[in-house]
Coordinates of C-alpha atoms in Angstrom, one line a residue:
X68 CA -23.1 -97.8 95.1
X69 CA -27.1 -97.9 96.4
X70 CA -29.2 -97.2 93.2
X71 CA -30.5 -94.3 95.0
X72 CA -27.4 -92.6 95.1
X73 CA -27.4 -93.2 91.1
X74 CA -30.6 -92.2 90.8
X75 CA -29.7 -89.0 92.8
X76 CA -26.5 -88.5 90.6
X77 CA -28.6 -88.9 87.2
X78 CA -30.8 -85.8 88.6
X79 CA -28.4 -83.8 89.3
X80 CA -26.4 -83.9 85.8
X81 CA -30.0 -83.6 84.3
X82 CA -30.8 -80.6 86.4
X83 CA -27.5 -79.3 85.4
X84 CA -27.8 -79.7 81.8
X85 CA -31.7 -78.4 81.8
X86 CA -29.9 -75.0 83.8
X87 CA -27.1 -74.8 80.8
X88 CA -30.1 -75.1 77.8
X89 CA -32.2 -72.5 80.2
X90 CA -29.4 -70.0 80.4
X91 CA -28.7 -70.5 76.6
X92 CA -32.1 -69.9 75.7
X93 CA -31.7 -66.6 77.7
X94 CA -28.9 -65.5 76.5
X95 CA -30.3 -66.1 72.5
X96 CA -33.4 -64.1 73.7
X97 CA -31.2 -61.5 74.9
X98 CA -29.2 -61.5 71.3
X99 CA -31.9 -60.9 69.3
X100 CA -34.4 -58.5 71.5
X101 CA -34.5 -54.8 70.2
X102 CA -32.6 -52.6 72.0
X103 CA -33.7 -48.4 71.5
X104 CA -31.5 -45.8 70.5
X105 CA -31.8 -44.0 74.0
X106 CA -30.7 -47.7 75.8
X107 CA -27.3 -47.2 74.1
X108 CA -26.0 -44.6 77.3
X109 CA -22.5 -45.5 76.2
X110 CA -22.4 -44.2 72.5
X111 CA -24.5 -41.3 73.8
X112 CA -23.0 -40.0 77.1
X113 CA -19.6 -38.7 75.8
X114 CA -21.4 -36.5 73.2
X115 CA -23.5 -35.2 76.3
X116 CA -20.7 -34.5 78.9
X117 CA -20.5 -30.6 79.2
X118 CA -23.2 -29.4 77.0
X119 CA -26.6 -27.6 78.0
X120 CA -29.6 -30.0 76.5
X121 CA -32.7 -29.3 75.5
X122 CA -35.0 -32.5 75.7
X123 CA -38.0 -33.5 73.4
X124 CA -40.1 -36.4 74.7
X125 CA -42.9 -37.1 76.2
X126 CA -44.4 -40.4 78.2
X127 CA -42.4 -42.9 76.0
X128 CA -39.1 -42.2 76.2
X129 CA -38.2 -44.6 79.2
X130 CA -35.1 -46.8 79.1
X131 CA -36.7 -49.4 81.2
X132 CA -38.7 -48.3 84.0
X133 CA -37.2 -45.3 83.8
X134 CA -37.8 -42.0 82.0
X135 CA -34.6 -40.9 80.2
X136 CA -35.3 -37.6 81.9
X137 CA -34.6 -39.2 85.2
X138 CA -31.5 -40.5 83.8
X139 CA -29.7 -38.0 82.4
X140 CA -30.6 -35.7 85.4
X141 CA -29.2 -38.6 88.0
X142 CA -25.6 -38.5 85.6
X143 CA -25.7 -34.7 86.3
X144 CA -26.4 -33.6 82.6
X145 CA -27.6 -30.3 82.4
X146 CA -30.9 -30.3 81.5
X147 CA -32.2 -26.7 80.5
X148 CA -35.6 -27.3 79.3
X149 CA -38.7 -29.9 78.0
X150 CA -39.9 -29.6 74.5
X151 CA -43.9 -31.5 74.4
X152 CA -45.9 -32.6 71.8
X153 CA -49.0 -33.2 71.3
X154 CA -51.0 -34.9 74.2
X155 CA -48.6 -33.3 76.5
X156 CA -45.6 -34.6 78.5
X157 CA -47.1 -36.9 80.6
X158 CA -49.3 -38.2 77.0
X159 CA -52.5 -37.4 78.6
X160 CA -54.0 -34.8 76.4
X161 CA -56.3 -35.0 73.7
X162 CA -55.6 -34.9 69.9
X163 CA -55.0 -31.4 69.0
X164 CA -55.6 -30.2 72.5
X165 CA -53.7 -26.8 73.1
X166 CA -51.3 -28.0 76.4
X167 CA -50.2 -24.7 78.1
X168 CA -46.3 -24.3 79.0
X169 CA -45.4 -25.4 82.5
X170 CA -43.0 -27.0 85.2
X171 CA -42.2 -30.6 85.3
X172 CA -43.3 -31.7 89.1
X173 CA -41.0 -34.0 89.5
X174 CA -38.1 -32.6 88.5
X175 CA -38.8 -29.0 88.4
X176 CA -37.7 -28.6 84.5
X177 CA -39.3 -26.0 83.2
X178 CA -42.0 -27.4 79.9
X179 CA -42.5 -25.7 76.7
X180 CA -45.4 -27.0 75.3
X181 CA -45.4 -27.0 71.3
X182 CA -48.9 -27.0 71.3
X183 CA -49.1 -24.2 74.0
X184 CA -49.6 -21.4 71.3
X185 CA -46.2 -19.6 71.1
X186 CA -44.6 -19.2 67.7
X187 CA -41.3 -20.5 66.5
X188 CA -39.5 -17.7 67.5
X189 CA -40.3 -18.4 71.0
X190 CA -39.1 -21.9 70.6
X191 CA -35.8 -20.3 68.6
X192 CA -34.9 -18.6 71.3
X193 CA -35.4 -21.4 74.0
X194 CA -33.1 -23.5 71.7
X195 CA -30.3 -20.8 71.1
X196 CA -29.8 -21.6 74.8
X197 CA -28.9 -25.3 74.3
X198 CA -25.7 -27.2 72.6
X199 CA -28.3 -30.1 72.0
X200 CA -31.7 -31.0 71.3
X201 CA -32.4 -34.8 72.4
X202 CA -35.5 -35.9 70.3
X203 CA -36.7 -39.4 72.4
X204 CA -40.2 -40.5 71.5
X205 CA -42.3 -43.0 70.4
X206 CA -43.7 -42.6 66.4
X207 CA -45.6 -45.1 64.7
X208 CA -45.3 -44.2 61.1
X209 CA -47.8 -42.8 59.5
X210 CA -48.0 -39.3 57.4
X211 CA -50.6 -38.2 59.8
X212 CA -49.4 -39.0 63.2
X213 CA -47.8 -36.1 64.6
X214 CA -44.6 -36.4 66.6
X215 CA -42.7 -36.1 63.2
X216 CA -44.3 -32.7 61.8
X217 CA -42.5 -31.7 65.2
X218 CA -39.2 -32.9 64.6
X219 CA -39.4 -31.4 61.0
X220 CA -40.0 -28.2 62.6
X221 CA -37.8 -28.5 65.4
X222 CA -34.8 -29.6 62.2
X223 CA -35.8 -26.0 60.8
X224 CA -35.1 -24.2 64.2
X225 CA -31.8 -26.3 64.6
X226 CA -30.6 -25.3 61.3
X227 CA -30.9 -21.5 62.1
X228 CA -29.5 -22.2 65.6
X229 CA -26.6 -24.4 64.9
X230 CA -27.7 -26.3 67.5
X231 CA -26.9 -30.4 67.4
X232 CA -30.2 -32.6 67.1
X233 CA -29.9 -36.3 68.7
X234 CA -32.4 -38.7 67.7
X235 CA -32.4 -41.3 70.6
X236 CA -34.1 -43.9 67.7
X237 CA -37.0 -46.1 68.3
X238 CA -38.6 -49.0 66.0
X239 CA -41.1 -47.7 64.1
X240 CA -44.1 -50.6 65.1
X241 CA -45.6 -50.1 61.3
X242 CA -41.7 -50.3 59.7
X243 CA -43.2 -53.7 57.5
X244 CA -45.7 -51.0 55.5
X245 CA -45.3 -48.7 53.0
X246 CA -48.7 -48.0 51.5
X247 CA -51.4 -45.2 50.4
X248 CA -50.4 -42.0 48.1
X249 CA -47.7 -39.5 48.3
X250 CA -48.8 -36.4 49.9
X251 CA -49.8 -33.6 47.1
X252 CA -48.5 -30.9 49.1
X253 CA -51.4 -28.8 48.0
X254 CA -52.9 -30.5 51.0
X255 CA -50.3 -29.4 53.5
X256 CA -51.1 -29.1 57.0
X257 CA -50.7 -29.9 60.3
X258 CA -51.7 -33.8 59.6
X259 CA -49.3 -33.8 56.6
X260 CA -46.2 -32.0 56.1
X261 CA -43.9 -34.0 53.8
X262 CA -43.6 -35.6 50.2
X263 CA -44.3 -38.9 51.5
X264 CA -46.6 -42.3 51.6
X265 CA -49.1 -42.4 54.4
X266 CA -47.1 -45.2 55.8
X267 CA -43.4 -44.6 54.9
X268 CA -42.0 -47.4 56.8
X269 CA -39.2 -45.7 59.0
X270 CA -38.2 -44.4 61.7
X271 CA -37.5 -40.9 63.2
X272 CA -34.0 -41.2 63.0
X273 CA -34.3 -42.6 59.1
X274 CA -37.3 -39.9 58.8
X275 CA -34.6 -37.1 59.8
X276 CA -31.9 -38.3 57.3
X277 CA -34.1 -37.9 54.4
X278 CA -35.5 -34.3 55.8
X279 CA -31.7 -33.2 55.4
X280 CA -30.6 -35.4 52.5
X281 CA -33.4 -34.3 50.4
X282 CA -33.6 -30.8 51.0
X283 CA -37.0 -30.4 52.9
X284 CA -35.9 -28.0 55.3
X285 CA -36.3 -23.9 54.3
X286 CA -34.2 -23.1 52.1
X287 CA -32.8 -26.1 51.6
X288 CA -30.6 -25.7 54.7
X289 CA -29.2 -28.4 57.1
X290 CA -29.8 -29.3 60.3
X291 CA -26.6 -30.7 62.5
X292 CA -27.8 -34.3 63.2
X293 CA -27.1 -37.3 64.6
X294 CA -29.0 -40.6 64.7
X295 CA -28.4 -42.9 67.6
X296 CA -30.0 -46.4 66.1
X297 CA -31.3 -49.5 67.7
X298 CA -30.1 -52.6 68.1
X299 CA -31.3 -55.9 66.8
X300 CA -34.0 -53.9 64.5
X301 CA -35.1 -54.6 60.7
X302 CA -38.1 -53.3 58.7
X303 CA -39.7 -56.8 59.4
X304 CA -38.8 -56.7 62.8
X305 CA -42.8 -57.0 64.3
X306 CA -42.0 -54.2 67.5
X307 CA -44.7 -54.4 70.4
X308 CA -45.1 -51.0 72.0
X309 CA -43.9 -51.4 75.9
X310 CA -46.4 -48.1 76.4
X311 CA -49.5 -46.7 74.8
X312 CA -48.1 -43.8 72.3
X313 CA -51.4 -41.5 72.3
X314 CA -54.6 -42.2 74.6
X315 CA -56.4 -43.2 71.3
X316 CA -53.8 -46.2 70.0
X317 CA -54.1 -47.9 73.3
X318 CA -52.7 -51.0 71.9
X319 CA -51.1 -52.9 68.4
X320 CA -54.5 -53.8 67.2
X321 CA -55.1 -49.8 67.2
X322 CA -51.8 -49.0 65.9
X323 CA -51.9 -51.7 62.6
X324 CA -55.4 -50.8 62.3
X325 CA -54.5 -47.2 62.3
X326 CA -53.3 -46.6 58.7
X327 CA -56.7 -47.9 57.4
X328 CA -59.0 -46.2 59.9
X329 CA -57.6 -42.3 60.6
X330 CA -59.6 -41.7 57.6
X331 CA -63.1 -41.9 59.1
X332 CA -61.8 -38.1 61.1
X333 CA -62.4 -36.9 58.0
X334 CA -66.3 -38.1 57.9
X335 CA -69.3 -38.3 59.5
X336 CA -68.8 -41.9 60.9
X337 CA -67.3 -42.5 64.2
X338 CA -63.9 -44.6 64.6
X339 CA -64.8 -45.3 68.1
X340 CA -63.2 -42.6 69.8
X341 CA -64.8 -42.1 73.5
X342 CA -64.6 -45.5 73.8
X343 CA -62.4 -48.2 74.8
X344 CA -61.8 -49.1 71.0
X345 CA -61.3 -45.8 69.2
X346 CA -59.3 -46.7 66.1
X347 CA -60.1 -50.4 66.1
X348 CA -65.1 -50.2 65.7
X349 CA -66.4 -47.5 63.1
X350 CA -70.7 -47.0 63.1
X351 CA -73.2 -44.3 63.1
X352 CA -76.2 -43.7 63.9
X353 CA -78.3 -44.4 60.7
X354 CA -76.3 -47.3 59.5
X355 CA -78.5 -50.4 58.8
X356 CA -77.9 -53.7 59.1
X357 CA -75.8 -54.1 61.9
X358 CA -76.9 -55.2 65.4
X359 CA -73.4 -54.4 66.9
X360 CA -73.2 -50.8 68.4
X361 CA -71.2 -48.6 70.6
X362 CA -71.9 -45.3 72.4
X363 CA -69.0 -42.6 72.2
X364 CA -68.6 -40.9 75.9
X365 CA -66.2 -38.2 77.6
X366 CA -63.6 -40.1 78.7
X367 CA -59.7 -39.1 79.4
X368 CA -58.2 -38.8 76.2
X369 CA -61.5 -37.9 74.4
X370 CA -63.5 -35.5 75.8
X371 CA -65.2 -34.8 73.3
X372 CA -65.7 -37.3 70.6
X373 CA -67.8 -37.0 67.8
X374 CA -71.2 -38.4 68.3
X375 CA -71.0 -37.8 71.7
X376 CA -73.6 -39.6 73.5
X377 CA -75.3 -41.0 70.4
X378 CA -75.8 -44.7 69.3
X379 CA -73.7 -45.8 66.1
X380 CA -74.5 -48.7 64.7
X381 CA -71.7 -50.7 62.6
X382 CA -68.7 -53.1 63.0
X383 CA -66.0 -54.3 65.4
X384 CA -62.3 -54.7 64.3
X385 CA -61.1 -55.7 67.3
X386 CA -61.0 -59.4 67.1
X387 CA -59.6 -59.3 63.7
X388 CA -56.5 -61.5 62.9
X389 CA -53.5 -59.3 63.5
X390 CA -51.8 -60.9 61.2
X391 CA -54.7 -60.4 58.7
X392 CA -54.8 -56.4 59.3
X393 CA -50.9 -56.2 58.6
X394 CA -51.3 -57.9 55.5
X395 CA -53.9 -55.9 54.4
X396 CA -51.9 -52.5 55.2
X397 CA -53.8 -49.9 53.8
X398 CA -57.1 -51.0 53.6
X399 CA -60.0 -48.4 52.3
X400 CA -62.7 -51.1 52.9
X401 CA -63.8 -50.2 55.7
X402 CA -64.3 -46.8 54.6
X403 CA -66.0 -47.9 51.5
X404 CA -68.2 -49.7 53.1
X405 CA -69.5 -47.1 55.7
X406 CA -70.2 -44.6 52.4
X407 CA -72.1 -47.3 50.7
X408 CA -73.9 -48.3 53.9
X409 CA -74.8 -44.5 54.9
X410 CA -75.8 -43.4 51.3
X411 CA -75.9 -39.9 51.7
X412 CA -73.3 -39.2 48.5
X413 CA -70.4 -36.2 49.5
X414 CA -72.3 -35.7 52.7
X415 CA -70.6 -38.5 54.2
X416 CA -66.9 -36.7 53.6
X417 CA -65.4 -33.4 55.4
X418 CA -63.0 -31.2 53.7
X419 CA -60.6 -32.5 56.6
X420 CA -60.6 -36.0 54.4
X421 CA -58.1 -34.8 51.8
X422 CA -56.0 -33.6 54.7
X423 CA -55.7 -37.0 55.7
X424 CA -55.3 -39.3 52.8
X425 CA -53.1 -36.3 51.3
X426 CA -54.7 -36.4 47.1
X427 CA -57.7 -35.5 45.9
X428 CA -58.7 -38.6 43.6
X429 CA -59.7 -41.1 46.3
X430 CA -62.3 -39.2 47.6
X431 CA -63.9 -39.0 43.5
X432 CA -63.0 -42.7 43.2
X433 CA -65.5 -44.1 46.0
X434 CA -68.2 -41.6 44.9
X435 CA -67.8 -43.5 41.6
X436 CA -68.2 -46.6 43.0
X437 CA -64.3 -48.0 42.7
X438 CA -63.4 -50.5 45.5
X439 CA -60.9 -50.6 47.6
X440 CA -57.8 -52.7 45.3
X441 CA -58.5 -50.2 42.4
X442 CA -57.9 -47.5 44.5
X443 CA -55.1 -48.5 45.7
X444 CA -53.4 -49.4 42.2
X445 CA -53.5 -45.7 41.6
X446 CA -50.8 -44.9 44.1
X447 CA -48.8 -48.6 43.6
X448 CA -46.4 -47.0 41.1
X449 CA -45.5 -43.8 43.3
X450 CA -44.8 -46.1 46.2
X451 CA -42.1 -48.2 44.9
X452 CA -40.7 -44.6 43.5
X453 CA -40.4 -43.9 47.2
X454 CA -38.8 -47.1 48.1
X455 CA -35.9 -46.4 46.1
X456 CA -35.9 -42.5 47.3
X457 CA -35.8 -43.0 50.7
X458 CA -33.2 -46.2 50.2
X459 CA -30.0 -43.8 51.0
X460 CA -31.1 -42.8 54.3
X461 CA -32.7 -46.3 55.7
X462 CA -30.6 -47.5 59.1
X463 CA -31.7 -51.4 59.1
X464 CA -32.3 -53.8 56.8
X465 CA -35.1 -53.7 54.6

């Protein structure tokens, strides 16, 4: 046989076994990549079939390219209404920004906005109308982030309705943490709702088994629930967001710098929101020593940012190591080192601060002139407390 025919042979068998190790590698990928809650049509479809579902989402519950909206509506479910959160349906809202009840233009399902005003009674009735309440959304695991004060409401209207909750779940992209003090519920609100850490390391559908196992709801009642979980997920499982959960945590950097930085709402410094780095720069005007600035503007998403207009002077986060920042966790450095650099004593703090970190030492602590590690052993003990509370209800490995 011609050597080039040899030659030609050799190729092909190498070509063939380069396609078998490509396809492998493929296939392994495929093993191990997370799959969410709402992705698992087959486990969820049957409970579906006949019933009249309420559905609350916004722009993160997709199963691909598509919303899971479109999905159930194209397998015929019966769709009866939208729930929102904050920033709206579509996600486009600012933080806190009333969103007024509407109709979904695409599919013509009427929207009940949960930030549109109306009481709970309103909502009540809308859900006496449904067999199920779908929750599908993207959280990201911190006390003060939102979207779970909402399902903790929406377990207390379930509960007096009988109606069926479904948490469609989703990694939580902070699941490694568990840091910063347990709420005091003396500072209860609307940024802080439950007995927990500021990061508490789970996810919705984890989240919603403790709200019924430990008695959270009114009167100690329970909600009918069922958790849908992902595939392939742990707590150490590093999850990258496929879409931006809030205009402000536009991307991970944001959302691991997040537990560190909210804090800064509750000051006079800036966090960078009305820029294209809220969440990831803090400065102010009078802060010395610092030649890097930013200038918070109306933008989508913030339109109207603290400091508005005005030149703050201070520090960018954004090149920071990632894996640095999730090391870190909780870090009050930052923070620490805006009050020292600022120098204007309690003026620097808002009462919206103890909102946000939840207790009312910390706040004392940097006014004394603690740093940020000695702050932090204050709340070490009640954390590993909570790690063994909230052990019963945890889906994936730790």
């Amino acid at each position: 046989m011609p050597y080039y025919s040899l030659n030609n042979i050799g190729m092909k068998k190498l070509l063939f076994i380069l396609l078998i190790l490509s396809l492998n590698s493929i296939c392994q990928a495929e093993l191990h990549q997370v799959h969410t809650g709402a992705e698992q049509t087959d486990v969820y479809f049957p409970i579906l079939k006949g019933k009249k579902i309420i559905l609350f989402s916004n722009h993160t519950g997709m199963i691909g390219k598509k919303h899971l909206l479109d999905v159930l509506l194209d397998e015929k479910f019966k769709i009866i209404g939208i729930l929102s959160p904050e920033h709206g349906f579509r996600g486009d809202a600012d933080a806190g920004e009333q969103v007024l009840s509407s109709v979904d233009t695409e599919t013509g399902v009427p929207i009940y906005s949960l930030y549109g005003g109306k009481d709970d009674a309103a909502y009540q009735r809308q859900l006496k109308k449904a067999d199920v309440l779908i929750v599908d959304i993207q959280d990201v695991g911190l006390r003060f982030y939102t979207y779970y004060i909402t399902m903790y409401k929406l377990m207390n209207l379930c509960a007096n309705t009988k109606t069926l909750l479904l948490v469609l779940d989703r990694p939580n992209p902070n699941g490694f943490l568990v840091d910063g003090p347990i709420l005091d519920m003396r500072y209860k609100s609307g940024v802080g709702a439950l007995p927990i850490p500021v990061a508490h390391g789970m996810t919705l559908g984890e989240l919603a088994q403790m709200i019924n196992g430990e008695g959270w709801l009114a009167d100690q009642k329970k909600c009918k629930l069922k958790v849908i979980k992902c595939q392939n997920y742990t707590h150490q499982t590093r999850y990258t967001l496929p879409i931006a959960p809030s205009p402000n945590l536009p991307n991970m950097q944001s959302v691991y710098l997040y537990p560190s930085m909210c804090y800064f709402e509750g000051t006079v410094v800036s966090l960078g929101r009305g820029t294209y780095l809220p969440f990831q720069q803090y400065g102010h005007p009078q802060m010395i020593g610092y030649s890097y600035s930013f200038v918070p503007k109306s933008i989508p998403g913030a339109k109207n940012p603290p400091l508005l207009n005005q030149k703050c002077f201070g520090v960018d986060l954004s090149s920071l190591d990632v894996y640095d920042v999730q090391k870190k966790g909780l870090d009050l450095s930052y923070l620490i080192n805006a009050y020292r650099n600022l120098n204007i004593g309690d003026k620097f703090f808002t009462s919206f601060f103890e909102k946000l970190i939840g207790v009312n030492y910390v706040r004392t602590m940097i006014e004394k002139g603690c740093n940020a590690d000695e702050i932090k052993e204050m709340w070490k003990a009640d954390v590993e407390k909570f790690k063994i509370q909230r052990r019963p209800y945890l889906l994936y490995d730790e």
